[in-house]
Amino acid sequence: MSNLTRRSALRGFAVAGIGLTLPSIIRISHADDLYLVDDLSRSDLALYALLQFDGDRTLPRQFKFPDHVRTGEIWGIDVSHHQGRVDWSDMPDQGVFFAYLKASQGKSFRDREFGRNWLAIKELRSQGKKIHGGAYHFLSAGFSGEEQATNFIDRIGGKLDASDMPACLDLEWDFEVRNGRVMPNDRWGALSSERIVRKALSWLAAVEQATGKRPIIYTNAHWWQERIGNRKDLAGYPIWIADYSKKSLEAEKPREIDGHSWTIWQLTDRGSTSGIGGNVDTNRFSGNEKDFYKAFQIT
C-alpha cells in the first residue's frame, strides 16, 4: 500500500472510525527475520492525531534541507523502510545533524533497512562528518517489555558507541490488525496506565543496561494524556514529541506533556533532503550543539 493510499484510509479511519484493509503485514525473507512491510509509519500515526484532535493543516510545513536550517539550530530526520534505500553521503552537508532509524517492532519484527542505514552513518562519522545516528523500537502492547528489549538489543548489537545517540522507545497508538484489517481500537486501551508504564519501564531499563545510555521516549501528547495521564513514573526520560498542528508550527514549539519538557520535536512529515526520493520526517532539537551533546551523553 502506498503512503498516499494508507493516509487516505487513515483520514477515513480518524473521521468515521472504520476499519481499513491492508495487505499482509509481514514478509518472511529469512528463517530468523520477520521484516516489516505495511506497518503504519510514524508520520501515518502523527497525521492520524492531527486529523483526530487538531484539524488538518491549512499551510503544510515544507521543510527543505539545507535552506530552512537556521544558524545555531540542530535539525535531524527519522527514517525506516518506508523511505526505501537512502543515500547518506551528502546528509551532513545538507544540515542533517542527527538521524533516528527504525530498528525493530514488537517481539520479532525488524526493519530491513536498519543495518544498511546504521553502517552508513557510522562510516560518515569515521570520516569526521558531523552526523549522529540513533535507533528506535516501536513498542507493541501484546508482548512484554523484556521480550521486545531483547529483539531491539539483538538488532543493534548491544553496546552503543560514544558518538551514538541513545536508544529511543516509540510509545504511541498500537492499532489492532485483525484478518488483514487495521481496526479502530488502540491495543493499549486494554491495559491500565500502570501496566503500560510498567511495560515501558521494563524495556527502558533493559535497554539502558545493555547500551550504556539512558533511552529517550517518542510519543504524542494526545495519546499520552489518554493512556498515561498524569503519572510521573517516566519522568526523567527525555521526551520526543510528534506534533504537526498549525498552532504549534506558528508558535515554533510543540504541545508539551504536563510535567515533561520537550527535547526533540517532530514537526512535519514533509521534509526533503538529497538522498531521499520522497518526503521524510523532520525534527528539531530543543537546544544548541553543546546542549545536544550533553542531553544525549555524546562524547
PDB file of C-alpha atoms in Angstrom:
ATOM      1  CA  MET A   1       0.000   0.000   0.000  1.00  0.00           C
ATOM      2  CA  SER A   2       1.401   3.394  -0.954  1.00  0.00           C
ATOM      3  CA  ASN A   3       1.774   6.209   1.580  1.00  0.00           C
ATOM      4  CA  LEU A   4      -0.954   8.156  -0.247  1.00  0.00           C
ATOM      5  CA  THR A   5      -3.388   5.240  -0.137  1.00  0.00           C
ATOM      6  CA  ARG A   6      -2.552   4.492   3.502  1.00  0.00           C
ATOM      7  CA  ARG A   7      -3.070   8.101   4.546  1.00  0.00           C
ATOM      8  CA  SER A   8      -6.356   8.401   2.656  1.00  0.00           C
ATOM      9  CA  ALA A   9      -7.528   5.337   4.562  1.00  0.00           C
ATOM     10  CA  LEU A  10      -6.341   6.797   7.863  1.00  0.00           C
ATOM     11  CA  ARG A  11      -8.235  10.006   7.146  1.00  0.00           C
ATOM     12  CA  GLY A  12     -11.419   7.964   6.847  1.00  0.00           C
ATOM     13  CA  PHE A  13     -10.378   5.970   9.886  1.00  0.00           C
ATOM     14  CA  ALA A  14      -9.964   9.104  12.017  1.00  0.00           C
ATOM     15  CA  VAL A  15     -13.221  10.656  10.894  1.00  0.00           C
ATOM     16  CA  ALA A  16     -15.525   7.648  10.668  1.00  0.00           C
ATOM     17  CA  GLY A  17     -13.867   5.148  12.991  1.00  0.00           C
ATOM     18  CA  ILE A  18     -13.997   2.302  10.485  1.00  0.00           C
ATOM     19  CA  GLY A  19     -11.569  -0.495   9.724  1.00  0.00           C
ATOM     20  CA  LEU A  20      -9.367  -0.480   6.651  1.00  0.00           C
ATOM     21  CA  THR A  21      -7.829  -3.283   4.670  1.00  0.00           C
ATOM     22  CA  LEU A  22      -4.082  -3.725   4.460  1.00  0.00           C
ATOM     23  CA  PRO A  23      -2.019  -6.371   2.717  1.00  0.00           C
ATOM     24  CA  SER A  24      -0.146  -8.905   4.811  1.00  0.00           C
ATOM     25  CA  ILE A  25       1.841  -7.019   7.442  1.00  0.00           C
ATOM     26  CA  ILE A  26       4.995  -9.122   7.179  1.00  0.00           C
ATOM     27  CA  ARG A  27       7.100 -10.897   4.619  1.00  0.00           C
ATOM     28  CA  ILE A  28       9.403 -13.654   5.766  1.00  0.00           C
ATOM     29  CA  SER A  29      12.694 -13.256   3.912  1.00  0.00           C
ATOM     30  CA  HIS A  30      14.911 -15.248   6.215  1.00  0.00           C
ATOM     31  CA  ALA A  31      14.290 -18.051   8.645  1.00  0.00           C
ATOM     32  CA  ASP A  32      15.240 -15.848  11.589  1.00  0.00           C
ATOM     33  CA  ASP A  33      13.982 -12.431  10.463  1.00  0.00           C
ATOM     34  CA  LEU A  34      10.410 -11.175  10.196  1.00  0.00           C
ATOM     35  CA  TYR A  35      10.657  -7.998   8.139  1.00  0.00           C
ATOM     36  CA  LEU A  36       8.135  -5.191   8.388  1.00  0.00           C
ATOM     37  CA  VAL A  37       6.284  -4.374   5.181  1.00  0.00           C
ATOM     38  CA  ASP A  38       2.998  -2.490   5.664  1.00  0.00           C
ATOM     39  CA  ASP A  39       3.292  -1.301   9.237  1.00  0.00           C
ATOM     40  CA  LEU A  40       1.959   2.185   9.869  1.00  0.00           C
ATOM     41  CA  SER A  41       4.745   4.729   9.793  1.00  0.00           C
ATOM     42  CA  ARG A  42       5.326   7.385  12.459  1.00  0.00           C
ATOM     43  CA  SER A  43       4.019  10.074  10.128  1.00  0.00           C
ATOM     44  CA  ASP A  44       0.869   7.996   9.472  1.00  0.00           C
ATOM     45  CA  LEU A  45       0.136   7.995  13.202  1.00  0.00           C
ATOM     46  CA  ALA A  46       1.073  11.657  13.656  1.00  0.00           C
ATOM     47  CA  LEU A  47      -1.296  12.578  10.828  1.00  0.00           C
ATOM     48  CA  TYR A  48      -3.996  10.459  12.484  1.00  0.00           C
ATOM     49  CA  ALA A  49      -3.539  12.565  15.638  1.00  0.00           C
ATOM     50  CA  LEU A  50      -3.622  15.770  13.597  1.00  0.00           C
ATOM     51  CA  LEU A  51      -6.922  14.855  11.928  1.00  0.00           C
ATOM     52  CA  GLN A  52      -8.471  13.389  15.056  1.00  0.00           C
ATOM     53  CA  PHE A  53      -7.590  16.143  17.510  1.00  0.00           C
ATOM     54  CA  ASP A  54      -6.173  19.253  15.824  1.00  0.00           C
ATOM     55  CA  GLY A  55      -7.768  19.612  12.398  1.00  0.00           C
ATOM     56  CA  ASP A  56      -5.954  19.479   9.071  1.00  0.00           C
ATOM     57  CA  ARG A  57      -3.050  21.779   8.288  1.00  0.00           C
ATOM     58  CA  THR A  58      -4.091  24.916   6.433  1.00  0.00           C
ATOM     59  CA  LEU A  59      -0.499  25.636   5.450  1.00  0.00           C
ATOM     60  CA  PRO A  60       1.520  22.391   5.346  1.00  0.00           C
ATOM     61  CA  ARG A  61       5.091  22.817   6.528  1.00  0.00           C
ATOM     62  CA  GLN A  62       7.547  22.057   3.750  1.00  0.00           C
ATOM     63  CA  PHE A  63      10.983  21.839   5.350  1.00  0.00           C
ATOM     64  CA  LYS A  64      13.882  21.768   2.938  1.00  0.00           C
ATOM     65  CA  PHE A  65      17.428  20.871   3.956  1.00  0.00           C
ATOM     66  CA  PRO A  66      19.653  22.914   3.987  1.00  0.00           C
ATOM     67  CA  ASP A  67      17.608  26.001   3.048  1.00  0.00           C
ATOM     68  CA  HIS A  68      15.479  26.072   6.194  1.00  0.00           C
ATOM     69  CA  VAL A  69      18.214  25.134   8.694  1.00  0.00           C
ATOM     70  CA  ARG A  70      18.830  28.281  10.712  1.00  0.00           C
ATOM     71  CA  THR A  71      22.230  29.073  12.205  1.00  0.00           C
ATOM     72  CA  GLY A  72      22.681  27.676  15.694  1.00  0.00           C
ATOM     73  CA  GLU A  73      19.752  25.220  15.460  1.00  0.00           C
ATOM     74  CA  ILE A  74      20.056  21.434  15.406  1.00  0.00           C
ATOM     75  CA  TRP A  75      17.909  19.520  12.906  1.00  0.00           C
ATOM     76  CA  GLY A  76      17.550  15.867  12.038  1.00  0.00           C
ATOM     77  CA  ILE A  77      15.387  13.228  10.389  1.00  0.00           C
ATOM     78  CA  ASP A  78      13.987   9.812  11.221  1.00  0.00           C
ATOM     79  CA  VAL A  79      13.661   7.035   8.676  1.00  0.00           C
ATOM     80  CA  SER A  80      12.509   3.462   8.255  1.00  0.00           C
ATOM     81  CA  HIS A  81      11.983   1.057   5.379  1.00  0.00           C
ATOM     82  CA  HIS A  82       9.180   3.390   4.247  1.00  0.00           C
ATOM     83  CA  GLN A  83      11.877   5.692   2.809  1.00  0.00           C
ATOM     84  CA  GLY A  84      13.399   2.850   0.807  1.00  0.00           C
ATOM     85  CA  ARG A  85      17.125   2.956   0.032  1.00  0.00           C
ATOM     86  CA  VAL A  86      18.685   6.127   1.477  1.00  0.00           C
ATOM     87  CA  ASP A  87      21.869   7.749   0.177  1.00  0.00           C
ATOM     88  CA  TRP A  88      23.508   9.290   3.256  1.00  0.00           C
ATOM     89  CA  SER A  89      26.627  10.682   1.584  1.00  0.00           C
ATOM     90  CA  ASP A  90      25.533  14.347   1.398  1.00  0.00           C
ATOM     91  CA  MET A  91      23.378  14.443   4.527  1.00  0.00           C
ATOM     92  CA  PRO A  92      25.895  16.195   6.827  1.00  0.00           C
ATOM     93  CA  ASP A  93      26.474  18.908   4.214  1.00  0.00           C
ATOM     94  CA  GLN A  94      22.701  19.347   3.925  1.00  0.00           C
ATOM     95  CA  GLY A  95      22.403  20.254   7.614  1.00  0.00           C
ATOM     96  CA  VAL A  96      21.158  16.867   8.822  1.00  0.00           C
ATOM     97  CA  PHE A  97      22.890  16.704  12.201  1.00  0.00           C
ATOM     98  CA  PHE A  98      21.165  13.582  13.517  1.00  0.00           C
ATOM     99  CA  ALA A  99      19.049  10.705  12.280  1.00  0.00           C
ATOM    100  CA  TYR A 100      16.972   8.114  14.093  1.00  0.00           C
ATOM    101  CA  LEU A 101      16.478   4.785  12.342  1.00  0.00           C
ATOM    102  CA  LYS A 102      13.747   2.252  12.951  1.00  0.00           C
ATOM    103  CA  ALA A 103      15.346  -0.983  14.127  1.00  0.00           C
ATOM    104  CA  SER A 104      12.545  -3.186  15.396  1.00  0.00           C
ATOM    105  CA  GLN A 105       8.929  -3.572  16.460  1.00  0.00           C
ATOM    106  CA  GLY A 106       7.245  -5.874  18.928  1.00  0.00           C
ATOM    107  CA  LYS A 107       8.793  -9.223  19.830  1.00  0.00           C
ATOM    108  CA  SER A 108      10.103 -10.314  16.426  1.00  0.00           C
ATOM    109  CA  PHE A 109       9.743  -7.736  13.669  1.00  0.00           C
ATOM    110  CA  ARG A 110      12.766  -5.930  12.233  1.00  0.00           C
ATOM    111  CA  ASP A 111      13.271  -3.113   9.750  1.00  0.00           C
ATOM    112  CA  ARG A 112      15.139  -4.396   6.708  1.00  0.00           C
ATOM    113  CA  GLU A 113      16.899  -1.073   6.018  1.00  0.00           C
ATOM    114  CA  PHE A 114      18.246  -0.579   9.527  1.00  0.00           C
ATOM    115  CA  GLY A 115      21.584  -2.343   9.128  1.00  0.00           C
ATOM    116  CA  ARG A 116      22.454  -0.517   5.921  1.00  0.00           C
ATOM    117  CA  ASN A 117      21.457   2.875   7.351  1.00  0.00           C
ATOM    118  CA  TRP A 118      23.264   2.269  10.650  1.00  0.00           C
ATOM    119  CA  LEU A 119      26.535   1.344   8.965  1.00  0.00           C
ATOM    120  CA  ALA A 120      26.306   4.272   6.519  1.00  0.00           C
ATOM    121  CA  ILE A 121      26.079   6.807   9.354  1.00  0.00           C
ATOM    122  CA  LYS A 122      28.947   5.168  11.219  1.00  0.00           C
ATOM    123  CA  GLU A 123      31.055   5.360   8.060  1.00  0.00           C
ATOM    124  CA  LEU A 124      30.352   9.087   7.778  1.00  0.00           C
ATOM    125  CA  ARG A 125      31.321   9.531  11.421  1.00  0.00           C
ATOM    126  CA  SER A 126      34.597   7.714  10.786  1.00  0.00           C
ATOM    127  CA  GLN A 127      35.295  10.318   8.070  1.00  0.00           C
ATOM    128  CA  GLY A 128      34.852  13.120  10.602  1.00  0.00           C
ATOM    129  CA  LYS A 129      31.407  14.149   9.369  1.00  0.00           C
ATOM    130  CA  LYS A 130      29.024  15.788  11.838  1.00  0.00           C
ATOM    131  CA  ILE A 131      26.075  13.412  11.891  1.00  0.00           C
ATOM    132  CA  HIS A 132      24.889  11.231  14.751  1.00  0.00           C
ATOM    133  CA  GLY A 133      22.706   8.161  14.496  1.00  0.00           C
ATOM    134  CA  GLY A 134      20.208   6.595  16.858  1.00  0.00           C
ATOM    135  CA  ALA A 135      17.948   3.543  16.739  1.00  0.00           C
ATOM    136  CA  TYR A 136      14.317   3.232  17.789  1.00  0.00           C
ATOM    137  CA  HIS A 137      11.889   0.459  18.672  1.00  0.00           C
ATOM    138  CA  PHE A 138       8.094   0.560  18.279  1.00  0.00           C
ATOM    139  CA  LEU A 139       6.605  -0.853  21.480  1.00  0.00           C
ATOM    140  CA  SER A 140       3.668  -3.223  20.976  1.00  0.00           C
ATOM    141  CA  ALA A 141       1.018  -3.783  23.625  1.00  0.00           C
ATOM    142  CA  GLY A 142       0.872  -7.543  23.112  1.00  0.00           C
ATOM    143  CA  PHE A 143       4.356  -8.520  24.319  1.00  0.00           C
ATOM    144  CA  SER A 144       6.406  -7.936  27.424  1.00  0.00           C
ATOM    145  CA  GLY A 145       8.900  -5.131  27.628  1.00  0.00           C
ATOM    146  CA  GLU A 146      11.683  -7.629  28.247  1.00  0.00           C
ATOM    147  CA  GLU A 147      10.899  -9.644  25.101  1.00  0.00           C
ATOM    148  CA  GLN A 148      10.816  -6.522  22.989  1.00  0.00           C
ATOM    149  CA  ALA A 149      14.038  -5.204  24.506  1.00  0.00           C
ATOM    150  CA  THR A 150      15.728  -8.464  23.535  1.00  0.00           C
ATOM    151  CA  ASN A 151      14.594  -8.011  19.935  1.00  0.00           C
ATOM    152  CA  PHE A 152      15.907  -4.437  19.840  1.00  0.00           C
ATOM    153  CA  ILE A 153      19.225  -5.146  21.570  1.00  0.00           C
ATOM    154  CA  ASP A 154      19.905  -8.059  19.264  1.00  0.00           C
ATOM    155  CA  ARG A 155      19.168  -5.880  16.259  1.00  0.00           C
ATOM    156  CA  ILE A 156      21.550  -3.051  17.203  1.00  0.00           C
ATOM    157  CA  GLY A 157      24.281  -5.317  18.532  1.00  0.00           C
ATOM    158  CA  GLY A 158      24.185  -4.242  22.187  1.00  0.00           C
ATOM    159  CA  LYS A 159      26.549  -1.549  23.420  1.00  0.00           C
ATOM    160  CA  LEU A 160      26.407   1.865  21.768  1.00  0.00           C
ATOM    161  CA  ASP A 161      29.455   3.899  20.736  1.00  0.00           C
ATOM    162  CA  ALA A 162      30.279   7.206  22.389  1.00  0.00           C
ATOM    163  CA  SER A 163      29.098   9.107  19.279  1.00  0.00           C
ATOM    164  CA  ASP A 164      25.772   7.242  19.013  1.00  0.00           C
ATOM    165  CA  MET A 165      22.531   8.798  20.197  1.00  0.00           C
ATOM    166  CA  PRO A 166      20.674   6.893  22.913  1.00  0.00           C
ATOM    167  CA  ALA A 167      18.057   4.316  22.005  1.00  0.00           C
ATOM    168  CA  CYS A 168      14.507   5.545  21.567  1.00  0.00           C
ATOM    169  CA  LEU A 169      11.233   3.902  22.619  1.00  0.00           C
ATOM    170  CA  ASP A 170       8.319   4.710  20.293  1.00  0.00           C
ATOM    171  CA  LEU A 171       5.294   4.744  22.636  1.00  0.00           C
ATOM    172  CA  GLU A 172       2.020   5.643  20.923  1.00  0.00           C
ATOM    173  CA  TRP A 173      -1.019   4.129  19.192  1.00  0.00           C
ATOM    174  CA  ASP A 174      -0.767   0.394  18.534  1.00  0.00           C
ATOM    175  CA  PHE A 175      -3.749  -0.326  16.311  1.00  0.00           C
ATOM    176  CA  GLU A 176      -5.012  -3.880  16.194  1.00  0.00           C
ATOM    177  CA  VAL A 177      -4.655  -5.846  12.973  1.00  0.00           C
ATOM    178  CA  ARG A 178      -7.387  -8.458  12.550  1.00  0.00           C
ATOM    179  CA  ASN A 179      -7.567 -10.681   9.473  1.00  0.00           C
ATOM    180  CA  GLY A 180      -5.531  -8.201   7.470  1.00  0.00           C
ATOM    181  CA  ARG A 181      -7.603  -5.196   8.597  1.00  0.00           C
ATOM    182  CA  VAL A 182      -6.489  -2.317  10.807  1.00  0.00           C
ATOM    183  CA  MET A 183      -9.259  -1.848  13.355  1.00  0.00           C
ATOM    184  CA  PRO A 184     -10.155   1.437  15.073  1.00  0.00           C
ATOM    185  CA  ASN A 185      -9.050   0.430  18.535  1.00  0.00           C
ATOM    186  CA  ASP A 186      -5.708   1.088  20.150  1.00  0.00           C
ATOM    187  CA  ARG A 187      -4.460  -2.127  21.758  1.00  0.00           C
ATOM    188  CA  TRP A 188      -3.078  -0.088  24.645  1.00  0.00           C
ATOM    189  CA  GLY A 189      -6.718   0.579  25.583  1.00  0.00           C
ATOM    190  CA  ALA A 190      -6.938  -2.904  27.117  1.00  0.00           C
ATOM    191  CA  LEU A 191      -4.177  -2.058  29.621  1.00  0.00           C
ATOM    192  CA  SER A 192      -4.279   0.245  32.604  1.00  0.00           C
ATOM    193  CA  SER A 193      -1.893   3.193  32.705  1.00  0.00           C
ATOM    194  CA  GLU A 194       0.042   1.332  35.397  1.00  0.00           C
ATOM    195  CA  ARG A 195       0.552  -1.704  33.157  1.00  0.00           C
ATOM    196  CA  ILE A 196       1.526   0.440  30.174  1.00  0.00           C
ATOM    197  CA  VAL A 197       4.115   2.290  32.238  1.00  0.00           C
ATOM    198  CA  ARG A 198       5.437  -0.950  33.715  1.00  0.00           C
ATOM    199  CA  LYS A 199       5.900  -2.428  30.236  1.00  0.00           C
ATOM    200  CA  ALA A 200       7.676   0.708  29.043  1.00  0.00           C
ATOM    201  CA  LEU A 201       9.910   0.854  32.111  1.00  0.00           C
ATOM    202  CA  SER A 202      10.988  -2.768  31.702  1.00  0.00           C
ATOM    203  CA  TRP A 203      12.067  -2.035  28.104  1.00  0.00           C
ATOM    204  CA  LEU A 204      13.811   1.188  29.098  1.00  0.00           C
ATOM    205  CA  ALA A 205      15.706  -0.428  31.977  1.00  0.00           C
ATOM    206  CA  ALA A 206      16.863  -3.427  29.928  1.00  0.00           C
ATOM    207  CA  VAL A 207      17.993  -1.265  27.015  1.00  0.00           C
ATOM    208  CA  GLU A 208      19.797   1.234  29.240  1.00  0.00           C
ATOM    209  CA  GLN A 209      21.693  -1.582  30.916  1.00  0.00           C
ATOM    210  CA  ALA A 210      22.644  -3.164  27.573  1.00  0.00           C
ATOM    211  CA  THR A 211      23.577   0.021  25.709  1.00  0.00           C
ATOM    212  CA  GLY A 212      25.107   2.096  28.491  1.00  0.00           C
ATOM    213  CA  LYS A 213      22.921   5.124  27.692  1.00  0.00           C
ATOM    214  CA  ARG A 214      19.581   6.316  29.085  1.00  0.00           C
ATOM    215  CA  PRO A 215      16.942   5.963  26.325  1.00  0.00           C
ATOM    216  CA  ILE A 216      14.528   8.639  25.177  1.00  0.00           C
ATOM    217  CA  ILE A 217      10.771   8.328  24.549  1.00  0.00           C
ATOM    218  CA  TYR A 218       8.951   9.286  21.332  1.00  0.00           C
ATOM    219  CA  THR A 219       5.225   9.940  21.765  1.00  0.00           C
ATOM    220  CA  ASN A 220       2.232  12.140  21.028  1.00  0.00           C
ATOM    221  CA  ALA A 221       0.706  14.365  23.718  1.00  0.00           C
ATOM    222  CA  HIS A 222      -2.842  13.313  22.841  1.00  0.00           C
ATOM    223  CA  TRP A 223      -2.045   9.604  23.199  1.00  0.00           C
ATOM    224  CA  TRP A 224      -0.073  10.235  26.390  1.00  0.00           C
ATOM    225  CA  GLN A 225      -2.900  12.189  28.005  1.00  0.00           C
ATOM    226  CA  GLU A 226      -5.378   9.402  27.267  1.00  0.00           C
ATOM    227  CA  ARG A 227      -3.209   6.395  28.143  1.00  0.00           C
ATOM    228  CA  ILE A 228      -0.618   7.632  30.670  1.00  0.00           C
ATOM    229  CA  GLY A 229      -2.372  10.630  32.156  1.00  0.00           C
ATOM    230  CA  ASN A 230      -0.605  12.420  34.987  1.00  0.00           C
ATOM    231  CA  ARG A 231       1.599   9.522  36.090  1.00  0.00           C
ATOM    232  CA  LYS A 232       5.169  10.584  36.878  1.00  0.00           C
ATOM    233  CA  ASP A 233       6.829   7.165  36.570  1.00  0.00           C
ATOM    234  CA  LEU A 234       8.512   8.112  33.282  1.00  0.00           C
ATOM    235  CA  ALA A 235       9.791  11.472  34.491  1.00  0.00           C
ATOM    236  CA  GLY A 236      13.495  11.830  33.852  1.00  0.00           C
ATOM    237  CA  TYR A 237      13.432  10.307  30.375  1.00  0.00           C
ATOM    238  CA  PRO A 238      13.921  12.838  27.552  1.00  0.00           C
ATOM    239  CA  ILE A 239      10.734  13.297  25.528  1.00  0.00           C
ATOM    240  CA  TRP A 240      10.459  13.465  21.740  1.00  0.00           C
ATOM    241  CA  ILE A 241       7.086  14.921  20.738  1.00  0.00           C
ATOM    242  CA  ALA A 242       5.291  14.397  17.424  1.00  0.00           C
ATOM    243  CA  ASP A 243       3.103  17.436  16.767  1.00  0.00           C
ATOM    244  CA  TYR A 244       2.204  18.705  13.293  1.00  0.00           C
ATOM    245  CA  SER A 245      -0.510  21.150  14.386  1.00  0.00           C
ATOM    246  CA  LYS A 246      -0.771  24.626  12.877  1.00  0.00           C
ATOM    247  CA  LYS A 247      -0.810  26.185  16.352  1.00  0.00           C
ATOM    248  CA  SER A 248       2.499  24.598  17.268  1.00  0.00           C
ATOM    249  CA  LEU A 249       4.075  25.424  13.926  1.00  0.00           C
ATOM    250  CA  GLU A 250       3.152  29.069  14.417  1.00  0.00           C
ATOM    251  CA  ALA A 251       4.471  29.065  17.995  1.00  0.00           C
ATOM    252  CA  GLU A 252       7.601  27.140  16.903  1.00  0.00           C
ATOM    253  CA  LYS A 253       7.260  24.712  19.798  1.00  0.00           C
ATOM    254  CA  PRO A 254       5.190  21.569  20.325  1.00  0.00           C
ATOM    255  CA  ARG A 255       2.378  20.914  22.721  1.00  0.00           C
ATOM    256  CA  GLU A 256       4.101  19.534  25.809  1.00  0.00           C
ATOM    257  CA  ILE A 257       3.077  16.791  28.196  1.00  0.00           C
ATOM    258  CA  ASP A 258       2.327  18.010  31.710  1.00  0.00           C
ATOM    259  CA  GLY A 259       5.436  17.598  33.829  1.00  0.00           C
ATOM    260  CA  HIS A 260       7.711  16.956  30.843  1.00  0.00           C
ATOM    261  CA  SER A 261       9.659  19.368  28.673  1.00  0.00           C
ATOM    262  CA  TRP A 262      10.381  18.514  25.051  1.00  0.00           C
ATOM    263  CA  THR A 263      13.851  17.526  23.873  1.00  0.00           C
ATOM    264  CA  ILE A 264      13.098  16.734  20.223  1.00  0.00           C
ATOM    265  CA  TRP A 265      10.104  17.905  18.203  1.00  0.00           C
ATOM    266  CA  GLN A 266       8.946  16.039  15.109  1.00  0.00           C
ATOM    267  CA  LEU A 267       7.119  18.870  13.361  1.00  0.00           C
ATOM    268  CA  THR A 268       6.476  17.626   9.851  1.00  0.00           C
ATOM    269  CA  ASP A 269       6.495  14.593   7.611  1.00  0.00           C
ATOM    270  CA  ARG A 270       7.163  16.809   4.609  1.00  0.00           C
ATOM    271  CA  GLY A 271      10.869  17.386   4.860  1.00  0.00           C
ATOM    272  CA  SER A 272      13.138  16.985   1.872  1.00  0.00           C
ATOM    273  CA  THR A 273      16.847  16.355   1.507  1.00  0.00           C
ATOM    274  CA  SER A 274      19.157  14.903  -1.085  1.00  0.00           C
ATOM    275  CA  GLY A 275      19.463  11.161  -0.741  1.00  0.00           C
ATOM    276  CA  ILE A 276      15.752  10.519  -0.130  1.00  0.00           C
ATOM    277  CA  GLY A 277      13.388  10.419  -3.074  1.00  0.00           C
ATOM    278  CA  GLY A 278      10.221  11.402  -1.227  1.00  0.00           C
ATOM    279  CA  ASN A 279       9.322  13.221   1.963  1.00  0.00           C
ATOM    280  CA  VAL A 280      10.921  12.500   5.310  1.00  0.00           C
ATOM    281  CA  ASP A 281      10.010  13.145   8.948  1.00  0.00           C
ATOM    282  CA  THR A 282      11.857  16.236  10.144  1.00  0.00           C
ATOM    283  CA  ASN A 283      12.867  17.032  13.713  1.00  0.00           C
ATOM    284  CA  ARG A 284      14.256  19.926  15.694  1.00  0.00           C
ATOM    285  CA  PHE A 285      16.359  19.604  18.848  1.00  0.00           C
ATOM    286  CA  SER A 286      15.455  21.995  21.673  1.00  0.00           C
ATOM    287  CA  GLY A 287      18.922  23.500  22.176  1.00  0.00           C
ATOM    288  CA  ASN A 288      22.261  24.177  20.542  1.00  0.00           C
ATOM    289  CA  GLU A 289      25.107  21.828  19.658  1.00  0.00           C
ATOM    290  CA  LYS A 290      26.614  21.902  23.148  1.00  0.00           C
ATOM    291  CA  ASP A 291      23.204  21.112  24.655  1.00  0.00           C
ATOM    292  CA  PHE A 292      22.798  18.264  22.168  1.00  0.00           C
ATOM    293  CA  TYR A 293      25.968  16.508  23.267  1.00  0.00           C
ATOM    294  CA  LYS A 294      25.057  16.884  26.927  1.00  0.00           C
ATOM    295  CA  ALA A 295      21.453  15.739  26.516  1.00  0.00           C
ATOM    296  CA  PHE A 296      22.375  12.596  24.615  1.00  0.00           C
ATOM    297  CA  GLN A 297      25.517  11.638  26.517  1.00  0.00           C
ATOM    298  CA  ILE A 298      27.689  12.011  23.424  1.00  0.00           C
ATOM    299  CA  THR A 299      31.421  12.445  23.799  1.00  0.00           C
TER     300      THR A 299
END
